[in-house]
Coordinates of C-alpha atoms in Angstrom, one line a residue:
M1 CA -13.5 13.6 -8.6
N2 CA -10.1 11.9 -8.9
W3 CA -10.2 10.8 -12.5
A4 CA -6.8 10.6 -14.3
S5 CA -6.9 11.1 -18.1
C6 CA -4.5 8.8 -20.1
V7 CA -4.6 6.3 -17.3
G8 CA -6.3 3.1 -18.3
C9 CA -6.8 -0.6 -17.3
T10 CA -3.3 -1.6 -18.5
D11 CA -1.8 1.1 -16.2
D12 CA -3.7 -0.3 -13.2
I13 CA -2.5 -3.9 -14.1
F14 CA 1.1 -2.6 -14.3
A15 CA 0.6 -0.9 -11.0
F16 CA -0.6 -4.1 -9.4
R17 CA 2.5 -5.9 -10.7
L18 CA 4.8 -3.4 -9.1
I19 CA 2.9 -3.5 -5.8
I20 CA 3.0 -7.2 -5.7
Q21 CA 6.7 -7.2 -6.5
Q22 CA 7.3 -4.8 -3.5
F23 CA 5.2 -6.7 -1.0
E24 CA 6.8 -10.1 -2.0
R25 CA 10.3 -8.6 -1.9
Y26 CA 9.9 -7.5 1.8
N27 CA 7.7 -10.5 2.7
L28 CA 4.7 -8.3 3.7
P29 CA 1.1 -9.6 3.8
L30 CA -1.4 -8.1 1.3
I31 CA -4.8 -9.0 0.1
L32 CA -6.0 -8.0 -3.4
M33 CA -9.7 -8.1 -4.2
F34 CA -11.0 -7.9 -7.8
L35 CA -14.6 -6.8 -7.8
D36 CA -17.1 -7.4 -10.6
F37 CA -20.5 -5.7 -10.6
I38 CA -23.6 -7.4 -11.9
A39 CA -25.0 -5.5 -15.0
A40 CA -23.3 -2.5 -13.6
F41 CA -24.4 0.1 -16.1
D42 CA -28.0 -1.2 -16.0
S43 CA -28.4 -1.2 -12.2
V44 CA -27.7 2.2 -10.9
T45 CA -30.6 3.9 -9.0
R46 CA -31.2 7.2 -10.9
Q47 CA -32.6 9.2 -8.1
K48 CA -29.5 8.4 -6.1
L49 CA -27.3 9.4 -9.1
W50 CA -29.0 12.8 -9.2
K51 CA -28.4 13.3 -5.5
I52 CA -24.7 12.4 -5.9
L53 CA -24.3 14.9 -8.8
E54 CA -26.0 17.7 -6.7
N55 CA -23.9 17.0 -3.6
D56 CA -20.7 17.1 -5.8
G57 CA -21.5 20.6 -6.8
M58 CA -23.0 19.9 -10.3
P59 CA -25.1 23.0 -11.3
L60 CA -28.7 22.2 -10.9
K61 CA -29.6 23.1 -14.5
F62 CA -27.3 20.4 -15.8
V63 CA -28.8 17.9 -13.3
E64 CA -32.2 18.8 -14.5
L65 CA -31.1 18.4 -18.2
M66 CA -29.8 14.9 -17.5
K67 CA -33.0 14.0 -15.6
A68 CA -35.0 15.1 -18.7
Y69 CA -32.8 13.0 -20.9
Y70 CA -33.0 9.9 -18.7
D71 CA -36.4 10.0 -17.0
A72 CA -39.3 8.3 -18.8
S73 CA -36.9 6.8 -21.3
V74 CA -38.2 3.7 -23.1
S75 CA -36.7 0.8 -25.1
R76 CA -37.6 -2.0 -27.5
V77 CA -36.0 -5.3 -28.0
R78 CA -35.6 -6.6 -31.6
I79 CA -36.1 -10.4 -31.9
Y80 CA -35.7 -12.0 -35.4
G81 CA -36.2 -8.7 -37.0
E82 CA -39.3 -7.9 -35.1
E83 CA -39.5 -5.3 -32.4
T84 CA -41.3 -5.7 -29.0
E85 CA -43.6 -3.2 -27.5
E86 CA -42.1 -0.2 -25.8
F87 CA -41.2 -0.7 -22.1
L88 CA -40.0 1.8 -19.5
V89 CA -36.3 1.8 -18.3
E90 CA -36.2 3.0 -14.8
F91 CA -32.7 2.1 -13.8
G92 CA -29.1 2.4 -15.1
V93 CA -27.3 4.7 -17.4
K94 CA -27.7 4.5 -21.2
Q95 CA -25.0 2.2 -22.7
G96 CA -23.6 3.7 -25.8
C97 CA -24.4 7.2 -24.7
V98 CA -21.3 9.4 -24.4
L99 CA -22.4 10.5 -20.9
S100 CA -22.9 7.1 -19.5
P101 CA -19.2 6.4 -18.6
T102 CA -18.9 9.7 -16.8
L103 CA -22.1 9.2 -14.9
F104 CA -21.2 5.7 -13.9
N105 CA -17.7 6.9 -12.7
Y106 CA -19.5 9.4 -10.4
C107 CA -21.4 6.5 -8.9
I108 CA -18.3 4.3 -8.4
D109 CA -16.2 7.2 -7.0
W110 CA -19.0 8.0 -4.5
V111 CA -19.2 4.3 -3.4
L112 CA -15.4 4.0 -2.9
E113 CA -14.9 7.4 -1.4
N114 CA -17.5 6.5 1.4
A115 CA -16.8 2.9 1.7
L116 CA -12.9 3.2 2.1
S117 CA -12.6 6.5 3.9
S118 CA -11.8 4.8 7.3
Y119 CA -9.4 2.1 5.9
P120 CA -5.7 2.7 5.5
G121 CA -5.3 0.3 2.6
A122 CA -1.8 -0.9 1.7
Q123 CA 1.4 1.1 2.4
V124 CA 3.0 1.3 -1.1
G125 CA 5.5 4.0 -0.4
Q126 CA 7.2 5.9 2.2
N127 CA 4.3 8.3 2.7
L128 CA 1.7 6.8 0.4
S129 CA -1.1 4.3 1.1
L130 CA -3.5 2.9 -1.5
T131 CA -6.9 1.5 -1.0
D132 CA -8.1 0.9 -4.6
L133 CA -7.2 0.9 -8.3
D134 CA -10.2 1.1 -10.6
Y135 CA -11.1 1.8 -14.2
A136 CA -14.8 2.2 -15.0
G137 CA -16.6 -0.8 -13.4
D138 CA -13.3 -2.8 -12.8
V139 CA -12.4 -2.2 -9.1
G140 CA -9.3 -3.6 -7.4
L141 CA -9.1 -3.3 -3.6
L142 CA -5.8 -3.4 -1.6
S143 CA -5.8 -4.2 2.1
D144 CA -3.8 -5.9 4.9
P145 CA -5.4 -9.3 5.9
V146 CA -6.8 -7.8 9.1
E147 CA -9.1 -5.3 7.4
A148 CA -9.8 -7.2 4.1
Q149 CA -13.2 -8.6 5.0
N150 CA -14.4 -5.4 6.7
M151 CA -13.2 -3.3 3.6
L152 CA -15.0 -5.7 1.2
D153 CA -18.2 -5.6 3.4
S154 CA -18.1 -1.8 3.4
V155 CA -17.9 -1.6 -0.4
V156 CA -20.7 -4.1 -0.9
A157 CA -22.9 -2.2 1.5
W158 CA -22.3 1.2 0.0
A159 CA -22.7 -0.2 -3.6
D160 CA -26.0 -1.7 -2.6
L161 CA -27.3 1.8 -1.6
I162 CA -27.2 2.9 -5.3
G163 CA -28.4 -0.5 -6.7
L164 CA -25.0 -2.1 -7.6
K165 CA -24.6 -5.7 -6.7
V166 CA -21.2 -7.4 -6.5
S167 CA -21.0 -10.7 -8.2
T168 CA -19.9 -13.5 -5.9
E169 CA -19.1 -15.7 -9.0
K170 CA -16.8 -13.3 -10.8
T171 CA -15.2 -11.5 -7.8
K172 CA -11.9 -13.0 -6.9
F173 CA -9.1 -12.3 -4.4
M174 CA -5.4 -12.9 -4.2
A175 CA -3.4 -13.3 -1.0
I176 CA 0.3 -12.2 -1.1
N177 CA 2.5 -13.7 1.8
H178 CA -0.6 -14.7 3.7
D179 CA -2.3 -18.1 4.1
T180 CA -6.0 -17.4 4.4
G181 CA -6.5 -21.0 5.6
P182 CA -10.1 -22.1 6.2
F183 CA -11.4 -18.5 6.5
P184 CA -11.5 -17.1 2.9
L185 CA -13.2 -13.9 2.0
T186 CA -17.0 -13.9 1.7
I187 CA -19.9 -11.8 0.2
N188 CA -23.2 -12.5 2.0
Q189 CA -21.7 -15.6 3.4
V190 CA -20.7 -16.9 -0.1
Q191 CA -17.1 -17.8 -0.3
L192 CA -15.0 -16.1 -3.0
E193 CA -12.5 -17.8 -5.2
K194 CA -8.9 -17.4 -4.3
V195 CA -6.7 -17.0 -7.4
N196 CA -2.9 -17.4 -7.7
R197 CA -0.3 -15.4 -9.6
T198 CA -0.4 -16.1 -13.3
S199 CA 1.7 -15.4 -16.3
S200 CA 0.5 -13.6 -19.5
G201 CA 1.7 -15.0 -22.8
S202 CA 5.4 -15.8 -22.6
Q203 CA 6.1 -13.5 -19.6
D204 CA 7.7 -15.0 -16.6
I205 CA 6.9 -13.7 -13.2
H206 CA 9.8 -13.9 -10.7
A207 CA 11.9 -15.6 -13.4
L208 CA 14.6 -16.4 -10.8
D209 CA 14.5 -16.6 -7.0
F210 CA 17.6 -17.1 -5.0
S211 CA 17.1 -19.7 -2.3
P212 CA 19.0 -19.5 0.9
C213 CA 21.2 -22.4 1.8
S214 CA 24.4 -22.9 3.7
G215 CA 26.2 -20.6 1.4
S216 CA 25.4 -16.9 0.5
E217 CA 21.8 -15.8 1.1
L218 CA 20.9 -13.5 -1.9
Y219 CA 17.6 -13.0 -3.6
I220 CA 16.5 -12.4 -7.2
D221 CA 13.1 -11.3 -6.6
S222 CA 11.3 -9.2 -9.2
I223 CA 8.6 -9.1 -11.8
H224 CA 9.7 -9.0 -15.4
S225 CA 9.3 -10.5 -18.8
M226 CA 12.0 -12.4 -20.6
N227 CA 10.7 -11.6 -24.0
Q228 CA 10.8 -7.8 -23.7
T229 CA 11.7 -5.3 -26.4
K230 CA 15.3 -4.3 -26.9
D231 CA 14.9 -1.0 -25.2
Q232 CA 14.4 -2.7 -21.9
H233 CA 17.8 -4.2 -22.0
I234 CA 21.3 -2.5 -22.0
D235 CA 24.4 -3.5 -23.8
L236 CA 27.5 -3.8 -21.7
Y237 CA 31.1 -4.6 -22.9
F238 CA 32.0 -7.9 -21.4
S239 CA 35.9 -7.8 -21.4
T240 CA 36.6 -11.6 -21.4
Q241 CA 34.3 -12.1 -24.4
K242 CA 35.5 -8.9 -26.0
K243 CA 32.1 -7.9 -27.2
H244 CA 28.8 -6.4 -26.1
I245 CA 26.3 -8.6 -24.3
S246 CA 22.7 -7.5 -23.9
F247 CA 21.9 -7.6 -20.1
K248 CA 18.6 -7.1 -18.3
L249 CA 18.6 -4.6 -15.5
D250 CA 16.7 -6.2 -12.5
T251 CA 16.6 -3.8 -9.6
G252 CA 14.9 -6.6 -7.6
A253 CA 17.9 -8.9 -7.9
D254 CA 20.8 -9.3 -5.5
A255 CA 23.1 -11.2 -7.9
N256 CA 24.3 -11.0 -11.4
I257 CA 23.4 -13.9 -13.7
L258 CA 25.4 -15.2 -16.7
P259 CA 23.9 -18.1 -18.7
L260 CA 26.3 -21.0 -19.3
K261 CA 26.1 -20.5 -23.1
E262 CA 27.5 -16.9 -22.7
Y263 CA 30.2 -18.1 -20.3
E264 CA 31.4 -20.8 -22.8
R265 CA 31.7 -18.1 -25.5
C266 CA 34.2 -16.2 -23.4
C267 CA 37.8 -16.2 -24.6
P268 CA 39.7 -16.5 -22.3
R269 CA 37.2 -17.9 -19.9
P270 CA 37.3 -16.4 -16.3
T271 CA 38.1 -18.8 -13.5
L272 CA 34.9 -20.5 -12.2
N273 CA 34.8 -21.0 -8.5
K274 CA 32.5 -23.3 -6.6
T275 CA 29.6 -22.0 -4.6
N276 CA 27.1 -23.5 -2.2
S277 CA 24.3 -21.2 -3.2
I278 CA 21.2 -22.5 -4.9
L279 CA 19.1 -20.8 -7.5
T280 CA 15.5 -21.7 -7.9
R281 CA 12.7 -20.6 -10.2
Y282 CA 9.6 -18.9 -8.9
T283 CA 7.8 -22.3 -9.2
N284 CA 10.6 -23.8 -6.9
G285 CA 12.3 -25.7 -9.9
K286 CA 16.0 -25.7 -9.1
L287 CA 18.5 -24.3 -11.6
N288 CA 21.9 -25.9 -12.1
V289 CA 24.5 -23.4 -10.8
Y290 CA 28.0 -24.2 -12.3
G291 CA 29.8 -21.6 -10.1
V292 CA 30.8 -18.0 -9.7
C293 CA 33.2 -16.1 -11.9
E294 CA 34.6 -12.5 -11.8
A295 CA 34.6 -10.4 -15.0
E296 CA 35.0 -6.8 -15.9
I297 CA 32.1 -5.1 -17.5
Q298 CA 31.9 -1.5 -19.0
Y299 CA 29.1 0.8 -20.1
K300 CA 29.9 3.1 -23.0
D301 CA 33.1 5.1 -22.3
R302 CA 32.9 4.8 -18.5
P303 CA 35.7 2.9 -16.6
G304 CA 35.4 -0.8 -16.5
Q305 CA 34.4 -2.5 -13.1
K306 CA 34.9 -6.0 -11.9
H307 CA 31.9 -7.9 -10.7
K308 CA 30.9 -11.5 -9.8
F309 CA 28.5 -13.5 -11.9
F310 CA 26.6 -16.7 -11.1
V311 CA 27.0 -19.0 -14.1
V312 CA 23.7 -21.0 -14.5
D313 CA 22.2 -23.3 -17.0
T314 CA 19.3 -21.2 -18.3
Q315 CA 18.1 -20.0 -21.6
K316 CA 17.1 -16.7 -20.1
V317 CA 18.9 -13.4 -20.8
P318 CA 21.8 -12.3 -18.6
I319 CA 20.9 -10.2 -15.5
I320 CA 22.6 -7.2 -13.9
S321 CA 21.7 -6.9 -10.2
R322 CA 20.4 -3.8 -8.3
Q323 CA 23.8 -3.0 -6.7
T324 CA 25.8 -3.5 -9.9
S325 CA 23.3 -1.3 -11.8
V326 CA 24.0 1.4 -9.2
D327 CA 27.7 0.9 -9.3
L328 CA 27.7 1.4 -13.1
G329 CA 25.6 4.5 -12.8
L330 CA 22.7 2.9 -14.8
V331 CA 20.1 3.5 -12.1
K332 CA 19.5 5.9 -9.2
F333 CA 17.2 5.5 -6.3
I334 CA 15.1 8.6 -5.8
F335 CA 13.3 9.0 -2.6
D336 CA 10.3 11.2 -1.7
V337 CA 11.2 14.9 -1.3
Q338 CA 8.8 17.0 0.6
T339 CA 8.9 20.8 0.6
M340 CA 8.0 22.0 4.1
Q341 CA 6.6 25.4 4.7
P342 CA 8.7 27.6 7.0
C343 CA 7.6 27.7 10.6
P344 CA 6.7 31.1 11.9
D345 CA 9.0 32.5 14.6
R346 CA 6.2 32.7 17.2
I347 CA 5.4 29.0 16.8
K348 CA 9.1 28.1 17.0
I349 CA 9.1 29.7 20.5
M350 CA 6.0 27.6 21.4
I351 CA 7.7 24.4 20.1
D352 CA 10.8 25.1 22.2
Q353 CA 8.5 25.5 25.2
Y354 CA 7.0 22.1 24.6
A355 CA 10.2 20.3 23.3
D356 CA 9.5 17.4 25.6
V357 CA 6.3 16.6 23.6
F358 CA 8.5 15.9 20.6
E359 CA 10.9 13.5 22.2
G360 CA 10.6 9.7 22.7
I361 CA 7.5 7.5 22.6
G362 CA 4.4 8.5 24.7
Q363 CA 2.3 6.4 27.0
L364 CA -1.5 7.1 27.1
P365 CA -3.2 6.8 30.4
G366 CA -4.5 3.4 31.5
V367 CA -4.0 0.0 29.9
C368 CA -5.8 -1.9 27.0
K369 CA -7.2 -5.4 27.2
L370 CA -7.5 -7.9 24.3
T371 CA -10.7 -10.0 24.5
L372 CA -10.8 -13.4 23.0
K373 CA -14.0 -14.8 21.4
E374 CA -15.7 -17.7 23.1
G375 CA -14.2 -21.1 22.1
A376 CA -10.9 -19.6 20.8
V377 CA -8.4 -22.2 20.1
P378 CA -4.7 -21.1 20.7
T379 CA -2.1 -21.7 18.0
V380 CA 1.7 -21.8 18.1
Q381 CA 3.6 -20.6 15.1
P382 CA 7.3 -21.8 14.5
P383 CA 9.9 -19.1 14.1
K384 CA 10.3 -17.9 10.4
R385 CA 13.6 -18.5 8.8
V386 CA 15.8 -15.4 8.4
P387 CA 18.5 -14.9 5.9
F388 CA 21.9 -15.1 7.4
A389 CA 22.8 -11.6 6.3
L390 CA 19.9 -10.3 8.4
E391 CA 20.4 -12.3 11.6
K392 CA 22.7 -9.9 13.4
R393 CA 20.6 -6.9 12.5
L394 CA 17.5 -8.8 13.7
K395 CA 19.1 -9.4 17.1
A396 CA 20.2 -5.8 17.4
E397 CA 16.6 -4.6 16.7
L398 CA 15.2 -7.1 19.3
D399 CA 17.6 -5.8 21.8
R400 CA 16.8 -2.2 21.0
L401 CA 13.1 -2.8 21.4
E402 CA 13.7 -4.7 24.6
Q403 CA 15.8 -1.8 26.0
M404 CA 13.0 0.6 25.1
K405 CA 10.5 -1.6 27.0
I406 CA 8.4 -2.2 23.9
I407 CA 8.9 -5.9 24.1
E408 CA 10.3 -8.3 26.7
K409 CA 11.8 -11.9 26.6
V410 CA 9.4 -14.7 27.4
T411 CA 10.5 -17.9 29.1
K412 CA 7.3 -19.2 30.6
P413 CA 4.8 -21.3 28.6
T414 CA 2.3 -19.4 26.7
D415 CA -0.8 -20.7 24.9
W416 CA -0.5 -18.3 21.9
V417 CA 2.7 -17.9 19.9
N418 CA 2.5 -15.7 16.8
S419 CA 5.0 -15.2 13.9
V420 CA 6.5 -12.0 12.8
V421 CA 7.3 -10.3 9.5
I422 CA 10.7 -8.6 9.1
V423 CA 10.8 -5.6 6.8
E424 CA 13.9 -3.8 5.7
K425 CA 13.3 0.0 5.6
A426 CA 14.7 2.4 3.1
N427 CA 17.4 3.5 5.6
G428 CA 18.6 -0.1 6.1
N429 CA 17.1 -0.6 9.5
L430 CA 14.7 -3.5 10.2
R431 CA 11.0 -3.3 11.3
I432 CA 9.6 -6.1 13.2
C433 CA 5.9 -6.5 12.5
L434 CA 3.7 -8.9 14.4
D435 CA 1.8 -11.3 12.0
P436 CA -1.1 -12.4 14.2
V437 CA -3.2 -14.1 11.6
D438 CA -4.8 -16.7 13.9
L439 CA -5.0 -14.3 16.9
N440 CA -6.9 -11.8 14.9
K441 CA -9.6 -14.3 14.0
N442 CA -10.2 -15.0 17.6
L443 CA -10.2 -11.4 18.9
K444 CA -13.3 -9.5 19.7
R445 CA -13.0 -6.1 17.9
P446 CA -14.4 -3.1 19.7
H447 CA -15.6 -1.4 16.5
Y448 CA -15.0 2.2 17.5
P449 CA -16.2 4.7 14.8
I450 CA -13.4 6.4 12.9
P451 CA -14.3 10.0 11.8
T452 CA -14.7 10.7 8.0
F453 CA -12.6 13.1 6.1
E454 CA -15.8 15.2 5.6
S455 CA -16.4 15.5 9.3
I456 CA -12.8 16.8 9.7
T457 CA -13.0 19.3 6.9
Q458 CA -16.3 20.7 8.3
R459 CA -14.3 21.9 11.4
C460 CA -12.0 23.8 9.0
A461 CA -14.7 26.0 7.5
G462 CA -13.4 29.6 7.4
A463 CA -10.0 28.6 8.6
K464 CA -6.9 30.5 7.3
I465 CA -4.0 29.0 9.4
F466 CA -3.4 25.2 9.8
S467 CA -1.2 22.9 11.7
K468 CA -0.9 19.1 11.6
L469 CA 0.4 16.9 14.4
D470 CA 1.6 13.3 13.8
A471 CA 1.8 10.9 16.8
T472 CA 5.0 9.1 17.2
S473 CA 4.6 5.3 16.9
G474 CA 1.0 5.8 17.8
F475 CA 0.0 2.3 18.8
W476 CA 3.0 1.9 21.0
S477 CA 1.6 4.7 23.2
M478 CA -0.9 2.2 24.5
M479 CA 0.1 -0.2 27.3
L480 CA -1.3 -3.8 27.4
D481 CA -2.3 -5.6 30.6
D482 CA -0.4 -8.7 31.5
E483 CA -2.9 -11.2 30.0
S484 CA -3.2 -9.3 26.8
S485 CA 0.6 -9.0 26.6
D486 CA 0.9 -12.8 26.8
L487 CA -1.4 -13.1 23.7
T488 CA 1.1 -11.2 21.6
T489 CA 4.0 -13.7 22.3
F490 CA 5.9 -14.1 19.1
N491 CA 8.6 -16.6 17.9
T492 CA 12.1 -15.7 16.6
I493 CA 15.3 -17.7 15.9
Y494 CA 16.5 -16.0 19.2
G495 CA 13.6 -17.2 21.3
R496 CA 10.1 -15.9 22.3
Y497 CA 9.2 -12.3 23.0
K498 CA 6.0 -10.5 23.8
F499 CA 4.8 -6.9 23.3
K500 CA 4.3 -4.8 26.4
R501 CA 2.7 -2.1 24.3
Y502 CA 0.0 -2.4 21.6
P503 CA 1.7 -3.9 18.5
F504 CA 0.9 -3.0 14.9
G505 CA -1.1 -5.6 13.1
L506 CA -3.9 -6.4 15.6
N507 CA -7.4 -5.7 14.2
S508 CA -8.4 -3.9 17.3
A509 CA -5.5 -1.5 17.4
Q510 CA -7.0 1.3 15.3
D511 CA -10.3 1.2 17.3
D512 CA -8.5 1.3 20.7
F513 CA -6.1 4.0 19.6
Q514 CA -8.9 6.3 18.1
R515 CA -10.8 5.9 21.3
K516 CA -7.9 6.7 23.7
M517 CA -6.8 9.6 21.6
E518 CA -10.3 11.1 21.5
E519 CA -10.4 10.7 25.3
A520 CA -7.0 12.4 25.7
F521 CA -8.0 15.4 23.5
E522 CA -11.7 15.7 24.3
N523 CA -13.3 19.2 24.4
L524 CA -10.5 20.7 22.2
N525 CA -11.1 22.4 18.9
L526 CA -9.3 20.0 16.6
G527 CA -9.8 17.2 14.1
L528 CA -8.4 13.7 14.9
I529 CA -8.2 10.7 12.6
V530 CA -6.1 8.0 14.3
D531 CA -2.6 9.5 14.6
D532 CA -3.2 12.7 12.5
I533 CA -4.4 15.8 14.4
V534 CA -5.6 18.9 12.5
I535 CA -5.6 22.3 14.2
C536 CA -6.9 25.3 12.4
G537 CA -8.0 28.9 13.1
A538 CA -9.5 31.9 11.5
D539 CA -6.4 34.0 12.3
D540 CA -3.0 33.6 14.0
S541 CA -4.4 34.3 17.5
E542 CA -7.1 31.6 17.3
H543 CA -4.8 29.1 15.7
D544 CA -2.0 29.6 18.2
E545 CA -4.4 29.3 21.2
R546 CA -5.7 26.0 19.9
L547 CA -2.3 24.7 19.1
K548 CA -1.0 25.6 22.5
A549 CA -4.0 23.9 24.2
A550 CA -3.3 20.7 22.1
L551 CA 0.4 20.6 23.1
E552 CA -0.4 21.3 26.7
R553 CA -2.9 18.4 26.7
A554 CA -0.4 16.2 25.0
R555 CA 2.1 16.9 27.7
E556 CA -0.6 16.2 30.3
K557 CA -1.6 12.9 28.7
N558 CA 2.0 11.9 27.7
V559 CA 1.3 11.9 24.0
K560 CA 4.5 12.4 21.8
F561 CA 4.6 13.8 18.3
N562 CA 7.1 13.3 15.4
Q563 CA 8.3 16.8 14.7
E564 CA 9.6 15.8 11.3
K565 CA 6.1 14.9 10.1
C566 CA 4.4 17.8 11.7
V567 CA 3.4 21.1 9.9
F568 CA 3.0 24.3 11.9
G569 CA 1.2 27.6 11.1
A570 CA 0.8 27.0 7.4
E571 CA -1.7 28.5 4.9
S572 CA -2.3 24.9 3.6
I573 CA -1.5 21.3 4.8
P574 CA -1.8 17.9 3.0
Y575 CA -4.3 15.7 4.5
F576 CA -5.6 12.3 3.1
G577 CA -4.7 13.1 -0.5
H578 CA -6.1 16.7 -0.3
L579 CA -4.9 20.1 0.6
L580 CA -6.7 22.0 3.4
T581 CA -6.4 25.6 2.4
S582 CA -7.8 29.1 3.4
E583 CA -9.7 28.8 0.0
G584 CA -11.2 25.4 0.8
I585 CA -10.3 21.8 -0.1
K586 CA -8.0 21.3 -3.1
P587 CA -6.4 18.3 -4.8
D588 CA -2.9 17.6 -3.5
P589 CA -0.5 18.6 -6.3
E590 CA 1.8 15.7 -5.3
K591 CA -1.1 13.3 -6.2
T592 CA -2.0 15.0 -9.5
R593 CA 1.7 15.6 -10.7
A594 CA 1.6 12.7 -13.1
I595 CA -1.4 14.2 -14.8
T596 CA -0.4 17.8 -14.9
E597 CA 3.2 17.1 -16.1
M598 CA 2.1 14.6 -18.8
P599 CA 3.5 15.9 -22.2
P600 CA 1.1 16.5 -25.0
P601 CA 0.7 13.7 -27.7
E602 CA 3.3 14.1 -30.4
N603 CA 2.1 11.5 -32.8
S604 CA -1.1 9.7 -33.8
E605 CA -0.4 6.7 -31.7
Q606 CA -0.1 8.8 -28.5
L607 CA -3.2 10.8 -29.6
Q608 CA -5.1 7.5 -29.9
K609 CA -4.0 6.4 -26.5
T610 CA -5.1 9.7 -25.1
S611 CA -8.5 9.5 -26.7
R612 CA -9.0 6.0 -25.4
H613 CA -8.2 6.9 -21.8
A614 CA -9.7 10.3 -21.6

């Protein structure tokens, strides 16, 4: 089970806030679904619960003890001081019993593990995707708009198997950077309520957003509270005012903000220059920008630095931007560090022999066809506005993709024109993602089955040596026919383009890719889930034979792998949040680090928090 002690509902809420911040910052679509179960503790089918415990490895004697404790249990109801006759309680876990939360968590974990095993969820980090955040019966699902309804249907179906019913009245959903239009999420054909971002108490969400205009195009785009405690601010020596000012560090902001009242206290006042930029609140209310000034700020005994500040009419605290925070040494950006196991020499020789398999982007045999539903009505989306600072980089990325023959320029009329989402990657490059909201609603999905994690691990029974292959830009390995390519036409400020290869974002992409990869690697001893291939063997000889066969087949079918993400000849490999090892399946230490490295409580308050969350 994947339960984290000392992690509670408030931690999940904080995690949701950070995720929303990240997706809004990069203009990525995200659907959040907040599930509520009807009479959750009272509805669980006990026979299914006992089976879940047995399958999870619970010793039979403990299962029998709990059966004896729960089976044939009776209750009475007291009404105006008088008790009713006894009646048999056949369902649910006993509320108030110390065992009940643990037993219920077993049920919820079983539902989510089975329901979400084939869904990628939301990409929340460089190498991390997340499908759900949950605490007892409170479940939050994360998905891209394409898979949201399917993910929700899967959870509802698996929950129904153990007697849990999802409330259509209390279950809500939130759409980030995505207009659900007339097709909201449903449960059993009942439309769910769509909720918007809210504030709690005196907290402001996205207190300031920088709106692009004819001048500079900067953004102040973060989640934070203006009434935070002192330790969430930092005192900087503001030279022109000759005193310390409490600034808020906002790593989501691209500009420094100085309230007018602070500027007027400066003596002497720095020169205020005019600016064409416009600052707006998250609610689109405009702020009065008086201009831009330059001032020297200093942290402790470090050398002072000159930075520009936007002077605005606001009662909020001064803000230090992301770049200024870095320049002053106040924050550092730490990226994921992976410790790779050394590759054995014998496998290095094999990799050299198949060096071509690790170069470029592949092309699987044949072409794929997108099929529209009957009565599909084409839509044309206008080009999305792009910040001026990104325009040249966008054109360079379009030219690069065109040169690679991933996309091509479109000049003829097309019925379908989609929009795109531009994402800035950690290395500064741009990623162009198709946003086919209307097209996806009108596509027939092939619904090809995706293997479960359990089906892959069964192949690894008795294995001692493991390798993992990661397909390079997997979906781009599939060519589209001409008619399907026209359907992927998208609009930019530089004109229309279309994908010649399968773009990311189509709801049929995962199904088609799984099918074509299984066709390419059929009859080989390996496990395959979308773009991840697992190869294992009982010894070096068996493993190497299977690895060579896979590389030979990849060369034959023109499949390419990303060598930086591959692992070769290791005693263990990370796979879907677990470690596949010679000793069986283990939790991935990278996923449990926050728990194992948590310091012991040092005072009564920390101890109480530990007790509440245990």
